[in-house]
Short mmCIF file of C-alpha atoms in Angstrom, two decimals:
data_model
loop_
_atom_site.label_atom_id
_atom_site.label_comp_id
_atom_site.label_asym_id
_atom_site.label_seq_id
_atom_site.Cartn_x
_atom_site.Cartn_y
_atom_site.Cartn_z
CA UNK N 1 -55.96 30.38 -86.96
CA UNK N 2 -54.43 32.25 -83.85
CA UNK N 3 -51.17 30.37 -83.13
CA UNK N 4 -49.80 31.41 -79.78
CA UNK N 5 -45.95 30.11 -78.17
CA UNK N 6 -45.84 29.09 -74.11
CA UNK N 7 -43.00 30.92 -73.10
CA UNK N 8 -42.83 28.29 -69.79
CA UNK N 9 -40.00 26.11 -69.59
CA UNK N 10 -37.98 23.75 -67.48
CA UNK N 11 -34.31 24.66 -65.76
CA UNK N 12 -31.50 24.00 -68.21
CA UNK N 13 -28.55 21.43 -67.52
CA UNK N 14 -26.14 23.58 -66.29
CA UNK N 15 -28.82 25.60 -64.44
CA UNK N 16 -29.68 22.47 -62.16
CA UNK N 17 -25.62 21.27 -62.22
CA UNK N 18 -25.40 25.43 -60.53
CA UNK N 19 -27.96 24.77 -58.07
CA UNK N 20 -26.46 22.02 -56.83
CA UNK N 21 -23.36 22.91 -56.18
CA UNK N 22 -24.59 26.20 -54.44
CA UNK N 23 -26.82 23.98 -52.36
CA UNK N 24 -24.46 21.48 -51.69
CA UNK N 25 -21.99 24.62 -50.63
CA UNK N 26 -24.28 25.77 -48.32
CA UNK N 27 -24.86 22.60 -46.47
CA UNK N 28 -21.39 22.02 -45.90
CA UNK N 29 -21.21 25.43 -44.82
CA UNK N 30 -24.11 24.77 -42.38
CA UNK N 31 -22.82 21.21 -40.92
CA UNK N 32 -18.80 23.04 -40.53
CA UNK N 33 -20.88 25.57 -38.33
CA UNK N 34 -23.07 23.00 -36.67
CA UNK N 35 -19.70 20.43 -35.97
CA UNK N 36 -18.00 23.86 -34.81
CA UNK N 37 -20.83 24.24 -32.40
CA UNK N 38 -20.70 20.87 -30.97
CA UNK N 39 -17.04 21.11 -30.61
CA UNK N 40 -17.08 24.56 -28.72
CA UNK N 41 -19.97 22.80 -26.25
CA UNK N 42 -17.56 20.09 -25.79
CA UNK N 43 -14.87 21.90 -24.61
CA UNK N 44 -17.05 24.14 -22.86
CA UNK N 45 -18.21 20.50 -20.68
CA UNK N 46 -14.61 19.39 -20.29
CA UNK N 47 -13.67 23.01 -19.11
CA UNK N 48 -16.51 22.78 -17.07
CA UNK N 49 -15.53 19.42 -15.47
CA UNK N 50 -12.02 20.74 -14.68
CA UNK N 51 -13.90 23.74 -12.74
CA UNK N 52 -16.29 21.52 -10.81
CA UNK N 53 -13.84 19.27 -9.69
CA UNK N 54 -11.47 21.62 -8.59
CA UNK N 55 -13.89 23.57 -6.83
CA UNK N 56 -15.02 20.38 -4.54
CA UNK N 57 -11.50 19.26 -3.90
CA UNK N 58 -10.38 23.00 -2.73
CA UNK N 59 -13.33 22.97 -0.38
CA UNK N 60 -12.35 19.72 1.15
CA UNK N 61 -8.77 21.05 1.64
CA UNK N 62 -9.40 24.18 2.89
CA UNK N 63 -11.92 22.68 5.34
CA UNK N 64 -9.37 20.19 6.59
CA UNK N 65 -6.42 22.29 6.39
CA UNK N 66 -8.49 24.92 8.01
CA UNK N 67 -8.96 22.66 11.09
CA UNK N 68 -5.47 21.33 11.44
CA UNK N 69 -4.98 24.77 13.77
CA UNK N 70 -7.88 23.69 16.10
CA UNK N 71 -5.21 24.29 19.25
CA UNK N 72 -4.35 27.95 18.59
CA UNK N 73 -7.95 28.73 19.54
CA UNK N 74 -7.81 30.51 22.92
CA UNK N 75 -5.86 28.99 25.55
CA UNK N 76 -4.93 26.12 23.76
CA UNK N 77 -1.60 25.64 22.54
CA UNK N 78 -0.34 24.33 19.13
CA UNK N 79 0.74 21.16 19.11
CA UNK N 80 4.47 20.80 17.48
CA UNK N 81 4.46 17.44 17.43
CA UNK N 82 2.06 14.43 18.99
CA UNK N 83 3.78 11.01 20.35
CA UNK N 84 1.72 8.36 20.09
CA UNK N 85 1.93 4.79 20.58
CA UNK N 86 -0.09 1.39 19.56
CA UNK N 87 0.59 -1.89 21.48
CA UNK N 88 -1.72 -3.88 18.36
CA UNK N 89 -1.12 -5.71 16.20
CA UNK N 90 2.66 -4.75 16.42
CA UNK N 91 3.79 -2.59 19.58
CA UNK N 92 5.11 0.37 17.44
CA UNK N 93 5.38 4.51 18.18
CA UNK N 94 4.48 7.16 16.16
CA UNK N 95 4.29 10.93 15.37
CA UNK N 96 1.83 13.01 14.00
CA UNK N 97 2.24 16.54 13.07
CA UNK N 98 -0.83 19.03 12.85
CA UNK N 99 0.31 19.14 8.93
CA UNK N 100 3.12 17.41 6.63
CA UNK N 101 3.37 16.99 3.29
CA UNK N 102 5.65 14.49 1.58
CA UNK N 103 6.62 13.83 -2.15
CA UNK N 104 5.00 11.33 -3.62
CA UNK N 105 7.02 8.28 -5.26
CA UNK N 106 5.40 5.41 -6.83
CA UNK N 107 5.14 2.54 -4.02
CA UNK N 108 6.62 4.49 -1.41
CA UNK N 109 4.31 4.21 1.54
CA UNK N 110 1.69 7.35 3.00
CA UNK N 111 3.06 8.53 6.17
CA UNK N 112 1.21 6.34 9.66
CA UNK N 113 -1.11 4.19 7.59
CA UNK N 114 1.20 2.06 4.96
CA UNK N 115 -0.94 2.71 1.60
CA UNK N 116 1.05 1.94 -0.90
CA UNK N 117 1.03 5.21 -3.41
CA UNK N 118 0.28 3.93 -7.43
CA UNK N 119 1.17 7.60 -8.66
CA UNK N 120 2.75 9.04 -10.57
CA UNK N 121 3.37 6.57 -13.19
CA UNK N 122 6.43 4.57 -13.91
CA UNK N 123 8.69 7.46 -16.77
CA UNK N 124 6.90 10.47 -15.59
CA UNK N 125 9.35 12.97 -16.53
CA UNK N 126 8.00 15.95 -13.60
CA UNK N 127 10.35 17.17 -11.28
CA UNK N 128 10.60 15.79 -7.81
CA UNK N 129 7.83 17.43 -5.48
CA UNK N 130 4.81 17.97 -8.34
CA UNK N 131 3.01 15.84 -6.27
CA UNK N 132 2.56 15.93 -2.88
CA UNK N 133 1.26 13.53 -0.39
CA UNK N 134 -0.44 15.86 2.45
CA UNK N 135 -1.69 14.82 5.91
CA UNK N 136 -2.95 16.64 8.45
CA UNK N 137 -4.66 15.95 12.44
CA UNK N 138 -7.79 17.81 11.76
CA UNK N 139 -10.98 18.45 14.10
CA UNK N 140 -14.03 17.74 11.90
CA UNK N 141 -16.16 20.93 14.05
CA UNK N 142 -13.25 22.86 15.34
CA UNK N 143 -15.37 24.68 17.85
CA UNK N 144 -16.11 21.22 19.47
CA UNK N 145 -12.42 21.65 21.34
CA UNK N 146 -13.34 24.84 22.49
CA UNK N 147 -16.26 24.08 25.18
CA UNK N 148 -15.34 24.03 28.99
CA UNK N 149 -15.62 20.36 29.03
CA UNK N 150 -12.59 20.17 27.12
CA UNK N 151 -10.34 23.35 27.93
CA UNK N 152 -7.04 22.83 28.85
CA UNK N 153 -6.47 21.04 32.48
CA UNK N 154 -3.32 22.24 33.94
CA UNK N 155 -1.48 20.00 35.77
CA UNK N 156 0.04 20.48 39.59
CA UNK N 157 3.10 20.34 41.24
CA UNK N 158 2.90 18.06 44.17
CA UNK N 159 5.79 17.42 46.32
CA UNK N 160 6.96 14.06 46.07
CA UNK N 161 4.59 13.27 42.79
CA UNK N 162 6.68 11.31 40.25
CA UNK N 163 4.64 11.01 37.01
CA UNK N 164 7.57 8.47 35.19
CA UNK N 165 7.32 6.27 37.98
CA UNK N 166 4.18 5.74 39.09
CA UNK N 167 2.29 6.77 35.50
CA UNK N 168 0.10 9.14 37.53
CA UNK N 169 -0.97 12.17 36.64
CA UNK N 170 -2.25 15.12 38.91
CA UNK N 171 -4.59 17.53 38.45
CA UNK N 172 -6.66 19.89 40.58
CA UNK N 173 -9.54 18.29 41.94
CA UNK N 174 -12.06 20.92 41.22
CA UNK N 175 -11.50 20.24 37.11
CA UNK N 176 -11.09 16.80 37.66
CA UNK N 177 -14.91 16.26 36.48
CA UNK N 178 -14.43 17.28 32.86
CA UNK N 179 -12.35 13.82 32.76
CA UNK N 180 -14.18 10.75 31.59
CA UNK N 181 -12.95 7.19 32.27
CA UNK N 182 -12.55 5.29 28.81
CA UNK N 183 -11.69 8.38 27.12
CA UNK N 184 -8.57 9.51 25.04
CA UNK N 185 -6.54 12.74 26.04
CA UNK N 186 -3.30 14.82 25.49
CA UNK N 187 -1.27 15.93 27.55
CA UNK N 188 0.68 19.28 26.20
CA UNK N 189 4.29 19.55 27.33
CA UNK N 190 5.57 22.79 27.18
CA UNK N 191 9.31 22.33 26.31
CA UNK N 192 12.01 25.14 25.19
CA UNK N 193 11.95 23.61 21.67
CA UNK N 194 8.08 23.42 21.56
CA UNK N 195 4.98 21.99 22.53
CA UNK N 196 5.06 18.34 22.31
CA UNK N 197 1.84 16.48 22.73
CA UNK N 198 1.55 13.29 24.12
CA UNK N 199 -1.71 11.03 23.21
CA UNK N 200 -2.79 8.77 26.19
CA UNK N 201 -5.58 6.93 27.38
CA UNK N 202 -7.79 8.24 30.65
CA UNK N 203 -8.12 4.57 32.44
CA UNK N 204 -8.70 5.33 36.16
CA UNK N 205 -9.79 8.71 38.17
CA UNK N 206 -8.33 8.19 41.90
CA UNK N 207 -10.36 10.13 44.37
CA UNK N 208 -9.33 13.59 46.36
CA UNK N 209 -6.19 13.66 47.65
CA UNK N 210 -6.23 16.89 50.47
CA UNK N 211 -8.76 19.31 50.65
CA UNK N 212 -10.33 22.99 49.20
CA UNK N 213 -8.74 24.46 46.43
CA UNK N 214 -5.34 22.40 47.25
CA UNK N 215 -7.03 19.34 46.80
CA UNK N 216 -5.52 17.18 43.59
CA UNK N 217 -6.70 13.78 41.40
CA UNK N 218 -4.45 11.58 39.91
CA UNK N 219 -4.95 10.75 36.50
CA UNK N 220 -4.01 6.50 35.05
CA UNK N 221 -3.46 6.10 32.11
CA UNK N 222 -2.04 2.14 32.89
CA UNK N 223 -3.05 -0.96 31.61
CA UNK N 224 -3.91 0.47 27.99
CA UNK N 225 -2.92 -0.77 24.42
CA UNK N 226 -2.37 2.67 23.66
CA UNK N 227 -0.07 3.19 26.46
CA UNK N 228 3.73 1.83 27.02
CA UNK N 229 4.22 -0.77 29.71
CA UNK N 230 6.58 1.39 31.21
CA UNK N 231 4.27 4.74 31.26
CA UNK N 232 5.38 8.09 30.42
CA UNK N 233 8.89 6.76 30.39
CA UNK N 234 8.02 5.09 26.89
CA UNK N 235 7.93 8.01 25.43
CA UNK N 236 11.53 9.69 26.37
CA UNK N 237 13.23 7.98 23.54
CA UNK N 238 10.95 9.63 20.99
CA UNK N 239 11.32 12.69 22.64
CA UNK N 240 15.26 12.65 22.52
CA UNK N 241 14.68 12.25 18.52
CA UNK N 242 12.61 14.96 17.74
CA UNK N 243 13.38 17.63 20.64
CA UNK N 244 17.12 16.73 22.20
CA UNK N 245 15.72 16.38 25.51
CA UNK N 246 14.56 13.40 28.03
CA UNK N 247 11.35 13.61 29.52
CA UNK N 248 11.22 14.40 33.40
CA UNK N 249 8.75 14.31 35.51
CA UNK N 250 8.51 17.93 36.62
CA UNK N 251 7.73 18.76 32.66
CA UNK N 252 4.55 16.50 33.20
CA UNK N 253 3.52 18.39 36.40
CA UNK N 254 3.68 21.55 34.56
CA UNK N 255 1.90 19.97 31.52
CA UNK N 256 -1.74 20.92 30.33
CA UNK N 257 -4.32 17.81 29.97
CA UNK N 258 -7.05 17.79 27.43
CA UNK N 259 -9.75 15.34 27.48
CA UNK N 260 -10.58 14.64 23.78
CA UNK N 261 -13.49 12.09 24.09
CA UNK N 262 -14.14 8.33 23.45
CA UNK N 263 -11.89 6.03 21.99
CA UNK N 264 -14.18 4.52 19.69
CA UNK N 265 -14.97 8.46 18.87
CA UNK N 266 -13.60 10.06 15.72
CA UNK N 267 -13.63 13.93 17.08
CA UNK N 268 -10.21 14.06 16.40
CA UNK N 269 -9.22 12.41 12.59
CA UNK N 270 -6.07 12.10 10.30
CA UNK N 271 -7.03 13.07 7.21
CA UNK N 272 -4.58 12.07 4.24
CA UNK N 273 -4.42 13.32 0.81
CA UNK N 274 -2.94 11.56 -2.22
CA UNK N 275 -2.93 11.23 -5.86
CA UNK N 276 -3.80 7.61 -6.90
CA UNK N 277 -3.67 5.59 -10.44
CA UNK N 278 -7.81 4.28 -10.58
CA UNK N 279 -9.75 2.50 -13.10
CA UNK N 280 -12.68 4.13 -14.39
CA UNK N 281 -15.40 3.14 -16.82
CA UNK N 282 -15.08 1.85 -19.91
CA UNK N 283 -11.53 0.21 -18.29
CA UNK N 284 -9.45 2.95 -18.53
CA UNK N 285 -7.45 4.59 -16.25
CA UNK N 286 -6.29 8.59 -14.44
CA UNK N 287 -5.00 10.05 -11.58
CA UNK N 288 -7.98 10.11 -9.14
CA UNK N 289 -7.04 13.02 -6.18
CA UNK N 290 -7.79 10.30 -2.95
CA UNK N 291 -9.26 11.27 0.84
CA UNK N 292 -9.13 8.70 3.55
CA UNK N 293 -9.74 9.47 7.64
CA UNK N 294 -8.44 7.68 10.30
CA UNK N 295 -9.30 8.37 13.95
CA UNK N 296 -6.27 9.83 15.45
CA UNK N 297 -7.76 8.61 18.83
CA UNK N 298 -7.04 4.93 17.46
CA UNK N 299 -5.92 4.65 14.60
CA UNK N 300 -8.76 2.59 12.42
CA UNK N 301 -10.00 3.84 9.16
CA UNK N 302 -12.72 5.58 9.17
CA UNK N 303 -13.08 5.74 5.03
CA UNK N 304 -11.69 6.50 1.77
CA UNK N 305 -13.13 8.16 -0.67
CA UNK N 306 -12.33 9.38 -4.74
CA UNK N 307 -12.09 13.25 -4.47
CA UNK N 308 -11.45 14.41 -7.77
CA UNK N 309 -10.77 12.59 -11.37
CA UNK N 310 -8.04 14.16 -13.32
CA UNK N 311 -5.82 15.71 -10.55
CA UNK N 312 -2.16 15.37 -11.96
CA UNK N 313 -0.73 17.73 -9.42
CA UNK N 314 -1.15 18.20 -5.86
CA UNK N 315 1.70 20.70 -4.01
CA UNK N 316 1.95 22.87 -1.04
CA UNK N 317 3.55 25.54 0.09
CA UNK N 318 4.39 26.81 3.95
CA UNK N 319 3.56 30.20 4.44
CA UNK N 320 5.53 30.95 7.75
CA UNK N 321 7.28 33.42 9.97
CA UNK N 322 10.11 33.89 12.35
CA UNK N 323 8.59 36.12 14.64
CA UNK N 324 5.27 37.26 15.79
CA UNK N 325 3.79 39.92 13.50
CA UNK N 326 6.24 39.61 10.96
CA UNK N 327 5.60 39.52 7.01
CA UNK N 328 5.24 35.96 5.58
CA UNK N 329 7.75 33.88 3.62
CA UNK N 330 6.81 31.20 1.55
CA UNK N 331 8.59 27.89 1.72
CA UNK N 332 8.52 24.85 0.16
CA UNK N 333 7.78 22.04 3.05
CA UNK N 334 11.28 20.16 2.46
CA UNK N 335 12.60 23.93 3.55
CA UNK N 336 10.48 24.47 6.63
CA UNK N 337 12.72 24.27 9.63
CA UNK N 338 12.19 23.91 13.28
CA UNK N 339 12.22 27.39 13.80
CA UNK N 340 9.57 28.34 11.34
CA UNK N 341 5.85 29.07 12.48
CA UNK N 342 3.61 28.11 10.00
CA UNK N 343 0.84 30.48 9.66
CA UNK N 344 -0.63 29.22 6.33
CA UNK N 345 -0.30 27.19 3.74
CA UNK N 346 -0.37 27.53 -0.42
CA UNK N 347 -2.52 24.63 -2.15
CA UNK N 348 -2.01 24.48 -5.60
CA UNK N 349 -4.22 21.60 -7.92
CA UNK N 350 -3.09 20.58 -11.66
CA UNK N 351 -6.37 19.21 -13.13
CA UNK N 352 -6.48 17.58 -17.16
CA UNK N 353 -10.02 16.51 -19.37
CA UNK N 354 -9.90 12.77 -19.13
CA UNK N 355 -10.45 12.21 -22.47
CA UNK N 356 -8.64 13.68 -25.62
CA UNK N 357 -9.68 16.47 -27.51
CA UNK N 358 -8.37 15.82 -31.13
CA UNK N 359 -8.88 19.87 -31.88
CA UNK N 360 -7.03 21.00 -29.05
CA UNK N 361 -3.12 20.56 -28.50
CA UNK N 362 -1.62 21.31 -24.75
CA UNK N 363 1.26 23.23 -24.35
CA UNK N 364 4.24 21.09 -23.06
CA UNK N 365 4.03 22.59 -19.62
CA UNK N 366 1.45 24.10 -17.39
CA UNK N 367 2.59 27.49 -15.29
CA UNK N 368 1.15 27.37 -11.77
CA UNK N 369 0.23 30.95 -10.32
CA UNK N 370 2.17 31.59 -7.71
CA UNK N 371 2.14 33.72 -4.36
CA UNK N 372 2.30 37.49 -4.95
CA UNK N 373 4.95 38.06 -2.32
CA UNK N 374 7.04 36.64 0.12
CA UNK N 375 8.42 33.80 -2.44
CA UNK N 376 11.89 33.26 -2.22
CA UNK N 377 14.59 31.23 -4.46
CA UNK N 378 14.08 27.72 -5.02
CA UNK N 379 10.88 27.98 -2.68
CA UNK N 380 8.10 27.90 -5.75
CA UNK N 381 5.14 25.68 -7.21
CA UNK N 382 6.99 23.86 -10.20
CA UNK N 383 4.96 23.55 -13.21
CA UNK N 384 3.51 20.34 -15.03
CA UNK N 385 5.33 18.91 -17.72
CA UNK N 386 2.48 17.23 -19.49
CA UNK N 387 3.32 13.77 -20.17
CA UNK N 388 2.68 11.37 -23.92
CA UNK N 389 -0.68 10.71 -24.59
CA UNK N 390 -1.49 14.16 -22.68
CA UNK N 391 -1.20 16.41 -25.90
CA UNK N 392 -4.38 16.76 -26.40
CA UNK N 393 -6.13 17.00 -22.78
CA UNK N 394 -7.29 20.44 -21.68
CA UNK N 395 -5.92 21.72 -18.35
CA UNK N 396 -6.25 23.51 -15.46
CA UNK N 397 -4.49 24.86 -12.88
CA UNK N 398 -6.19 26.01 -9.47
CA UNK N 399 -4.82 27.54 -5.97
CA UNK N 400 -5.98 28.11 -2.75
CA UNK N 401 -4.19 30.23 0.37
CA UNK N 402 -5.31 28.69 4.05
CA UNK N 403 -5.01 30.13 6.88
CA UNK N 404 -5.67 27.32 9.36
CA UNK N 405 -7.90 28.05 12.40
#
């Protein structure tokens, strides 16, 4: 009988025990890659985010910014400084400047409107000035204050005409029509100091006074919550603060007169930037970069608005010059002095991830580029000192040079 022996068998023991642990190897191998992966797309979003939202908050800036030199285009004259005044609720002047910026300090108020600022937090250990509260006057379509309806009106000399007394303003006759009852205008006083800009109401028209090319209007601006009961007079004291000199009435008959539109219009805006502490979902909370407009013709709100999640830092600086032509320094604003002409300005945006990254450890401060010339001592961005429970956020850091309109 043929006997014949299968030479088929089964794995061994410690055949099966080394395929496992191969197998096993290789899986771990494959999930470490796979985890990798899906920590590297992670920080790709969260880098991503940082981008984004700097990108839309630089945009805003530079737009508003941008427009805060509406009045160097053509004839028209930059504005130093505008008086204003509001009889409602609380009879009260103010000033706006085309562009300040002011450190922030937690529940310190934002300059004109009284907001109450809920940033930085209570132990932040940054320097004074990483964060900046900035406001400007901006012109939402600058090219809207360049049409011949609103150019420049310049006032006349007439004998005998006496502006602080009589609150009347006059202006050749043949320009007379590009003034509008009801609306809001400024009148730019050229002084040696400056332009100073006063913002008054357009209440009454009178009719021609003499005749041909002599013949003059006189402008009211009486009777208006947003003028003084005494006139132009109400606004000598302010004056005196900011410039050293009392108003007289042949400045205002050598004054320019712009017609700036409705009341109720918001052609002309305050726009303020701030960092604010916000609650997001989930009931957390960050550092939200804040926008709110107010019409500068008025003073209501127009709106607020969340800008950008995750701004820690917001600071400018002043790029300006002495003289005409000459090379720019850069200044920090608490350096800019009355004899400085601010040509442009440095934005600079700290941005962090708003939630941790526990692969991923910050360095304890963040370096913000700075200018490439023209920065002098102790006029710099100062960098971020990244605060506990910021270890492990990712950061950015973003700037932007303006050159305003």
């Amino acid at each position: 009988m043929d006997r014949s022996v299968s030479t088929n068998r089964g794995m061994t023991l410690v055949e099966l025990m080394v395929a496992l642990g191969v197998g096993s190897i290789l899986a771990i191998a494959v999930a470490a890659v796979m985890v990798f992966g899906f920590q590297s797309e992670q920080t790709g979003i969260k880098l991503t985010d940082l981008n984004t939202n700097a990108r839309a908050a630089l945009t805003l800036l530079t737009r508003d910014i941008g427009s805060s030199g509406f009045m160097q285009q053509g004839a028209q004259g930059q504005c130093g400084a505008t008086l204003t005044y509001e009889a409602s609720p609380t009879p009260q002047y103010g000033t706006l400047a085309p562009i300040l910026a002011t450190s922030q300090s937690r529940g310190s108020n934002l300059a004109t409107t009284g907001t109450a600022m809920t940033y930085p937090a209570s132990g932040n250990t940054n320097p004074a000035g990483f964060t900046q509260a900035i406001q400007v006057i901006a012109a939402p379509s600058a090219s809207a204050f360049a049409n011949a309806a609103q150019s420049p009106i310049s006032t006349v000399a007439i004998t005998g005409a006496d502006p602080l007394a009589t609150n009347l303003l006059p202006v050749p006759a043949l320009q007379a029509a590009a003034l509008h009852v009801g609306d809001v205008a400024l009148v730019q006083v050229p002084l040696p100091q400056g332009v100073a800009c006063l913002r008054v109401p357009i209440t009454g028209v009178a009719t021609p006074t003499g005749a041909g090319a002599a013949a003059y209007m006189n402008v009211s601006s009486s009777g208006s919550a947003l003028m003084p009961s005494n006139g132009y007079a109400g606004f000598s004291a302010q004056l005196s603060t900011l410039y050293n000199v009392s108003l007289a009435s042949s400045e205002l008959t050598h004054a320019r007169l712009i017609d700036l539109g409705p009341q109720a219009g918001s052609t002309l805006q305050i726009v303020q930037y701030w960092i604010a502490q916000q609650a997001l979902q989930g009931g957390s909370t960050a550092p939200v970069l804040m926008r709110s407009t107010f019409s500068a013709l008025n003073g209501a709100q127009l709106d607020i608005h969340p800008i950008a999640p995750g701004v820690v830092s917001l600071q400018t600086l002043a790029g300006v010059t002495t003289t005409p032509g000459s090379a720019i320094t850069w200044k920090s604003w608490s350096n800019v002095t009355s004899t400085d002409t601010v040509v442009a300005f440095d934005v600079a945006l700290v941005l962090r991830s708003l939630h941790d990254d526990p692969q991923y450890t910050a360095p304890s401060q963040i370096t913000v580029p700075q200018p490439a010339s023209g920065l002098t001592t102790s006029n710099s961005f100062v960098p971020y000192t990244v605060q506990t429970g910021e270890t492990h956020r990712h950061f950015g850091a973003y700037t932007v040079v303006i050159n305003p309109r």
